[in-house]
Tab-separated table of C-alpha atoms and ligand atoms in Angstrom:
chain	number	residue	atom	x	y	z
A	125	UNK	CA	-16.919	-14.208	3.315
A	126	UNK	CA	-14.764	-13.783	0.161
A	127	UNK	CA	-15.463	-10.440	-1.631
A	128	UNK	CA	-14.237	-8.918	-4.868
A	129	UNK	CA	-13.345	-5.158	-4.398
A	130	UNK	CA	-13.037	-4.178	-8.063
A	131	UNK	CA	-10.623	-1.414	-8.659
A	132	UNK	CA	-11.938	1.168	-11.037
A	133	UNK	CA	-8.359	2.288	-11.813
A	134	UNK	CA	-8.475	-0.153	-14.670
A	135	UNK	CA	-11.930	0.713	-15.821
A	136	UNK	CA	-12.869	2.892	-18.739
A	137	UNK	CA	-13.080	6.319	-17.070
A	138	UNK	CA	-15.409	7.664	-19.842
A	139	UNK	CA	-17.993	4.989	-18.890
A	140	UNK	CA	-17.534	4.523	-15.149
A	141	UNK	CA	-21.225	4.057	-14.525
A	142	UNK	CA	-21.474	1.159	-17.114
A	143	UNK	CA	-18.147	-0.307	-15.780
A	144	UNK	CA	-19.377	-0.295	-12.221
A	145	UNK	CA	-22.698	-1.948	-13.244
A	146	UNK	CA	-20.960	-4.746	-15.246
A	147	UNK	CA	-18.641	-5.667	-12.411
A	148	UNK	CA	-21.546	-5.562	-9.894
A	149	UNK	CA	-23.712	-7.674	-12.075
A	150	UNK	CA	-20.925	-10.344	-12.128
A	151	UNK	CA	-20.641	-10.426	-8.312
A	152	UNK	CA	-18.301	-7.697	-7.260
A	153	UNK	CA	-19.463	-6.317	-3.977
A	154	UNK	CA	-16.990	-3.532	-3.096
A	155	UNK	CA	-15.873	-0.567	-5.271
A	156	UNK	CA	-12.176	0.068	-4.754
A	157	UNK	CA	-11.065	3.625	-5.385
A	158	UNK	CA	-7.401	4.258	-5.806
A	159	UNK	CA	-6.581	7.827	-4.716
A	160	UNK	CA	-3.059	8.927	-5.761
A	161	UNK	CA	-1.576	12.359	-5.344
A	162	UNK	CA	1.715	12.267	-7.287
A	163	UNK	CA	3.769	12.671	-4.069
A	164	UNK	CA	3.279	9.665	-1.977
A	165	UNK	CA	2.979	7.527	-5.143
A	166	UNK	CA	4.431	8.417	-8.604
A	167	UNK	CA	0.934	8.745	-10.213
A	168	UNK	CA	-2.167	11.068	-10.007
A	169	UNK	CA	-5.871	9.707	-10.050
A	170	UNK	CA	-9.026	10.798	-8.432
A	171	UNK	CA	-10.134	13.160	-5.670
A	172	UNK	CA	-13.310	13.603	-3.668
A	173	UNK	CA	-15.197	15.103	-6.699
A	174	UNK	CA	-14.943	11.590	-8.394
A	175	UNK	CA	-16.049	9.723	-5.341
A	176	UNK	CA	-18.998	12.065	-5.223
A	177	UNK	CA	-19.916	11.438	-8.739
A	178	UNK	CA	-19.717	7.665	-8.239
A	179	UNK	CA	-21.823	7.687	-5.071
A	180	UNK	CA	-25.169	7.843	-6.467
A	181	UNK	CA	-24.332	5.286	-9.248
A	182	UNK	CA	-24.076	2.206	-6.868
A	183	UNK	CA	-25.344	0.987	-3.517
A	184	UNK	CA	-22.115	-0.881	-2.996
A	185	UNK	CA	-19.712	0.322	-0.389
A	186	UNK	CA	-16.939	2.721	-1.591
A	187	UNK	CA	-13.425	1.583	-0.335
A	188	UNK	CA	-11.181	4.624	-0.793
A	189	UNK	CA	-7.467	3.686	-0.721
A	190	UNK	CA	-5.617	6.887	-0.091
A	191	UNK	CA	-2.044	6.832	-1.509
A	192	UNK	CA	-1.569	10.446	-0.526
A	193	UNK	CA	0.627	12.466	1.898
A	194	UNK	CA	-1.096	14.123	4.777
A	195	UNK	CA	-4.311	12.266	4.570
A	196	UNK	CA	-5.818	13.897	7.543
A	197	UNK	CA	-6.228	17.082	5.485
A	198	UNK	CA	-8.592	15.178	3.011
A	199	UNK	CA	-10.417	12.627	5.152
A	200	UNK	CA	-13.351	14.869	5.766
A	201	UNK	CA	-13.772	15.633	2.117
A	202	UNK	CA	-13.697	11.847	1.158
A	203	UNK	CA	-16.121	11.037	3.889
A	204	UNK	CA	-18.512	13.810	2.817
A	205	UNK	CA	-18.196	12.594	-0.739
A	206	UNK	CA	-19.643	9.238	0.313
A	207	UNK	CA	-16.712	7.020	1.191
A	208	UNK	CA	-17.687	4.092	3.290
A	209	UNK	CA	-14.340	2.852	4.088
A	210	UNK	CA	-10.999	4.963	4.162
A	211	UNK	CA	-7.756	3.249	4.108
A	212	UNK	CA	-4.512	5.189	4.902
A	213	UNK	CA	-0.858	4.105	4.501
A	214	UNK	CA	1.085	3.391	7.613
A	215	UNK	CA	4.039	5.059	5.808
A	216	UNK	CA	2.067	8.336	5.351
A	217	UNK	CA	0.756	8.634	8.898
A	218	UNK	CA	3.131	9.820	11.758
A	219	UNK	CA	0.077	9.981	14.042
A	220	UNK	CA	-1.769	6.983	12.831
A	221	UNK	CA	-3.909	6.452	16.049
A	222	UNK	CA	-5.287	9.958	15.503
A	223	UNK	CA	-5.794	9.466	11.687
A	224	UNK	CA	-7.924	6.333	12.253
A	225	UNK	CA	-9.955	8.060	14.830
A	226	UNK	CA	-10.419	10.984	12.535
A	227	UNK	CA	-11.891	8.488	9.906
A	228	UNK	CA	-14.233	7.048	12.462
A	229	UNK	CA	-15.328	10.408	13.727
A	230	UNK	CA	-16.419	11.262	10.056
A	231	UNK	CA	-18.575	8.151	9.940
A	232	UNK	CA	-16.295	5.879	7.760
A	233	UNK	CA	-14.728	2.608	8.541
A	234	UNK	CA	-10.996	3.090	9.311
A	235	UNK	CA	-8.408	0.871	7.533
A	236	UNK	CA	-4.648	0.745	7.437
A	237	UNK	CA	-2.419	-0.161	4.464
A	238	UNK	CA	1.167	-1.529	4.557
A	239	UNK	CA	3.663	-1.375	1.604
A	240	UNK	CA	5.587	-4.579	0.770
A	241	UNK	CA	8.703	-3.425	2.811
A	242	UNK	CA	6.798	-2.420	5.943
A	243	UNK	CA	6.821	-5.102	8.710
A	244	UNK	CA	3.393	-6.616	9.722
A	245	UNK	CA	4.360	-6.265	13.351
A	246	UNK	CA	4.289	-2.496	13.105
A	247	UNK	CA	0.387	-2.652	13.087
A	248	UNK	CA	-0.211	-4.357	16.389
A	249	UNK	CA	-1.080	-1.272	18.309
A	250	UNK	CA	-3.778	-0.145	15.812
A	251	UNK	CA	-5.349	-3.585	14.902
A	252	UNK	CA	-8.177	-3.012	17.458
A	253	UNK	CA	-9.093	0.131	15.657
A	254	UNK	CA	-9.471	-0.935	12.053
A	255	UNK	CA	-12.191	-2.405	9.979
A	256	UNK	CA	-9.518	-4.030	7.710
A	257	UNK	CA	-5.883	-4.192	7.025
A	258	UNK	CA	-4.726	-3.791	3.424
A	259	UNK	CA	-1.570	-5.696	2.583
A	260	UNK	CA	-0.004	-4.395	-0.701
A	261	UNK	CA	1.173	-7.060	-2.982
A	262	UNK	CA	2.877	-4.566	-5.341
A	263	UNK	CA	4.492	-1.302	-4.679
A	264	UNK	CA	1.630	1.205	-4.983
A	265	UNK	CA	1.166	3.647	-7.832
A	266	UNK	CA	-0.035	1.700	-10.912
A	267	UNK	CA	-2.414	-1.005	-11.890
A	268	UNK	CA	-1.334	-4.096	-13.860
A	269	UNK	CA	1.797	-4.763	-12.019
A	270	UNK	CA	3.252	-8.226	-11.116
A	271	UNK	CA	2.142	-9.894	-7.915
A	272	UNK	CA	4.941	-10.090	-5.303
A	273	UNK	CA	4.776	-13.504	-3.712
A	274	UNK	CA	6.620	-12.302	-0.640
A	275	UNK	CA	3.328	-10.882	0.566
A	276	UNK	CA	1.990	-14.463	1.140
A	277	UNK	CA	3.756	-15.182	4.510
A	278	UNK	CA	2.912	-11.628	5.555
A	279	UNK	CA	-0.934	-12.387	5.004
A	280	UNK	CA	-0.461	-15.476	7.077
A	281	UNK	CA	1.284	-13.686	9.762
A	282	UNK	CA	-1.483	-11.016	9.960
A	283	UNK	CA	-4.139	-13.818	9.972
A	284	UNK	CA	-2.310	-15.388	12.908
A	285	UNK	CA	-2.038	-12.168	14.800
A	286	UNK	CA	-5.847	-11.639	14.387
A	287	UNK	CA	-6.362	-15.049	15.881
A	288	UNK	CA	-3.938	-14.435	18.656
A	289	UNK	CA	-5.482	-11.148	19.608
A	290	UNK	CA	-9.030	-12.376	19.302
A	291	UNK	CA	-9.885	-9.627	16.719
A	292	UNK	CA	-12.104	-9.721	13.657
A	293	UNK	CA	-10.764	-7.093	11.197
A	294	UNK	CA	-10.786	-8.188	7.688
A	295	UNK	CA	-7.796	-8.832	5.467
A	296	UNK	CA	-7.582	-7.189	2.029
A	297	UNK	CA	-4.950	-7.703	-0.531
A	298	UNK	CA	-4.144	-5.398	-3.423
A	299	UNK	CA	-1.842	-5.587	-6.492
A	300	UNK	CA	-1.465	-8.274	-9.171
A	301	UNK	CA	-4.355	-10.288	-7.614
A	302	UNK	CA	-5.533	-12.270	-10.721
A	303	UNK	CA	-6.704	-15.643	-11.821
A	304	UNK	CA	-3.292	-17.190	-11.392
A	305	UNK	CA	-2.509	-15.574	-7.944
A	306	UNK	CA	-5.895	-15.264	-6.306
A	307	UNK	CA	-6.008	-18.852	-4.849
A	308	UNK	CA	-2.699	-18.470	-2.958
A	309	UNK	CA	-3.830	-15.071	-1.616
A	310	UNK	CA	-7.147	-16.682	-0.250
A	311	UNK	CA	-5.416	-19.654	1.157
A	312	UNK	CA	-3.040	-17.383	2.956
A	313	UNK	CA	-5.985	-15.768	4.717
A	314	UNK	CA	-7.207	-12.660	2.744
A	315	UNK	CA	-11.029	-12.152	2.350
A	316	UNK	CA	-11.232	-8.830	0.505
A	317	UNK	CA	-9.615	-9.160	-2.889
A	318	UNK	CA	-8.726	-6.051	-4.926
A	319	UNK	CA	-8.501	-6.675	-8.534
A	320	UNK	CA	-8.382	-4.178	-11.457
A	321	UNK	CA	-6.532	-5.340	-14.533
A	322	UNK	CA	-7.790	-8.893	-13.945
A	323	UNK	CA	-11.434	-7.781	-14.197
A	324	UNK	CA	-11.757	-4.781	-16.525
A	325	UNK	CA	-11.367	-5.616	-20.157
A	326	UNK	CA	-13.597	-4.546	-23.033
A	327	UNK	CA	-16.248	-7.209	-23.585
A	328	UNK	CA	-14.875	-9.516	-20.927
A	329	UNK	CA	-15.458	-7.777	-17.627
A	330	UNK	CA	-18.402	-9.857	-16.455
A	331	UNK	CA	-16.751	-13.166	-17.424
A	332	UNK	CA	-13.500	-12.227	-15.786
A	333	UNK	CA	-15.284	-11.248	-12.559
A	334	UNK	CA	-17.230	-14.363	-12.426
A	335	UNK	CA	-14.173	-16.606	-13.083
A	336	UNK	CA	-12.163	-14.679	-10.578
A	337	UNK	CA	-14.735	-15.197	-7.877
A	338	UNK	CA	-15.277	-18.813	-8.714
A	339	UNK	CA	-11.534	-19.403	-8.361
A	340	UNK	CA	-11.234	-17.409	-5.166
A	341	UNK	CA	-14.232	-19.203	-3.461
A	342	UNK	CA	-13.063	-22.675	-4.566
A	343	UNK	CA	-9.634	-21.792	-2.893
A	344	UNK	CA	-11.449	-20.721	0.251
A	345	UNK	CA	-13.002	-24.166	0.652
A	346	UNK	CA	-9.613	-26.028	0.423
A	347	UNK	CA	-7.721	-26.259	3.689
A	348	UNK	CA	-3.937	-25.922	3.339
B	626	DX5	C1	-2.163	-0.015	-6.986
B	626	DX5	C2	-3.502	0.119	-6.668
B	626	DX5	C3	-4.274	-1.059	-6.919
B	626	DX5	C4	-4.452	-1.378	-8.371
B	626	DX5	C5	-4.582	-2.819	-8.580
B	626	DX5	O1	-1.316	0.958	-6.393
B	626	DX5	O2	-3.591	0.280	-5.249
B	626	DX5	O3	-5.649	-0.995	-6.258
B	626	DX5	O4	-5.532	-0.712	-8.952
B	626	DX5	O5	-4.533	-3.102	-9.930
B	626	DX5	P1	-4.325	-4.609	-10.441
B	626	DX5	O6	-5.356	-5.459	-9.893
B	626	DX5	O7	-4.150	-4.427	-11.887
B	626	DX5	O8	-2.869	-4.931	-9.935
B	627	ZN	ZN1	-5.698	0.022	-4.189
């Protein structure tokens, strides 16, 4: 199933409830929450209090993408705030197996993220533990960046690994996924599509999300 995980990083923060409602009405099924600490990435965004504030606004799953150092320290807080899925960066986790178990122990679905320069092969040992793998298609830190096409063979490689290992984790892609790039991302094997700047735009959010999903689902039905 192809799903739109809309990134609220590009939403109007003063009207988050309305923005989430609009994207949901247009077919978005996952709320993607980009958590940045100013250390792991050069930007600062939300913490657990914002996740807690969003929680009662929607019944959609909250997909928390932690772009932070030492995520173990904050996983319990994000889970308690209502995160359904918690994704940590391979690059930030020296004890990744322990971190993924910690997420599961707190009742959230564990996921792992790799930056554009991290080999897909490095994930082999943890693939049986994750709900999804997030492949970054930009260097993390900001919305509205240009899609890096070098992620496409990486998505294909991961989809092949999933098949070879007989696993069923989902494949999420994040960064620059927009109307002109989403078809190639879906055809490479992704099924959770993060999009922020391609969706949120005053007066156009619903139409953007509808068009985005239409393009993505049309691409899914084409075999390449
Ligand atoms: C980037 C974030 C993304 C970002 C995507 O570091 O992880 O989720 O919000 O934004 P767009 O869709 O604008 O590239
Ligand atoms: Zn993200």
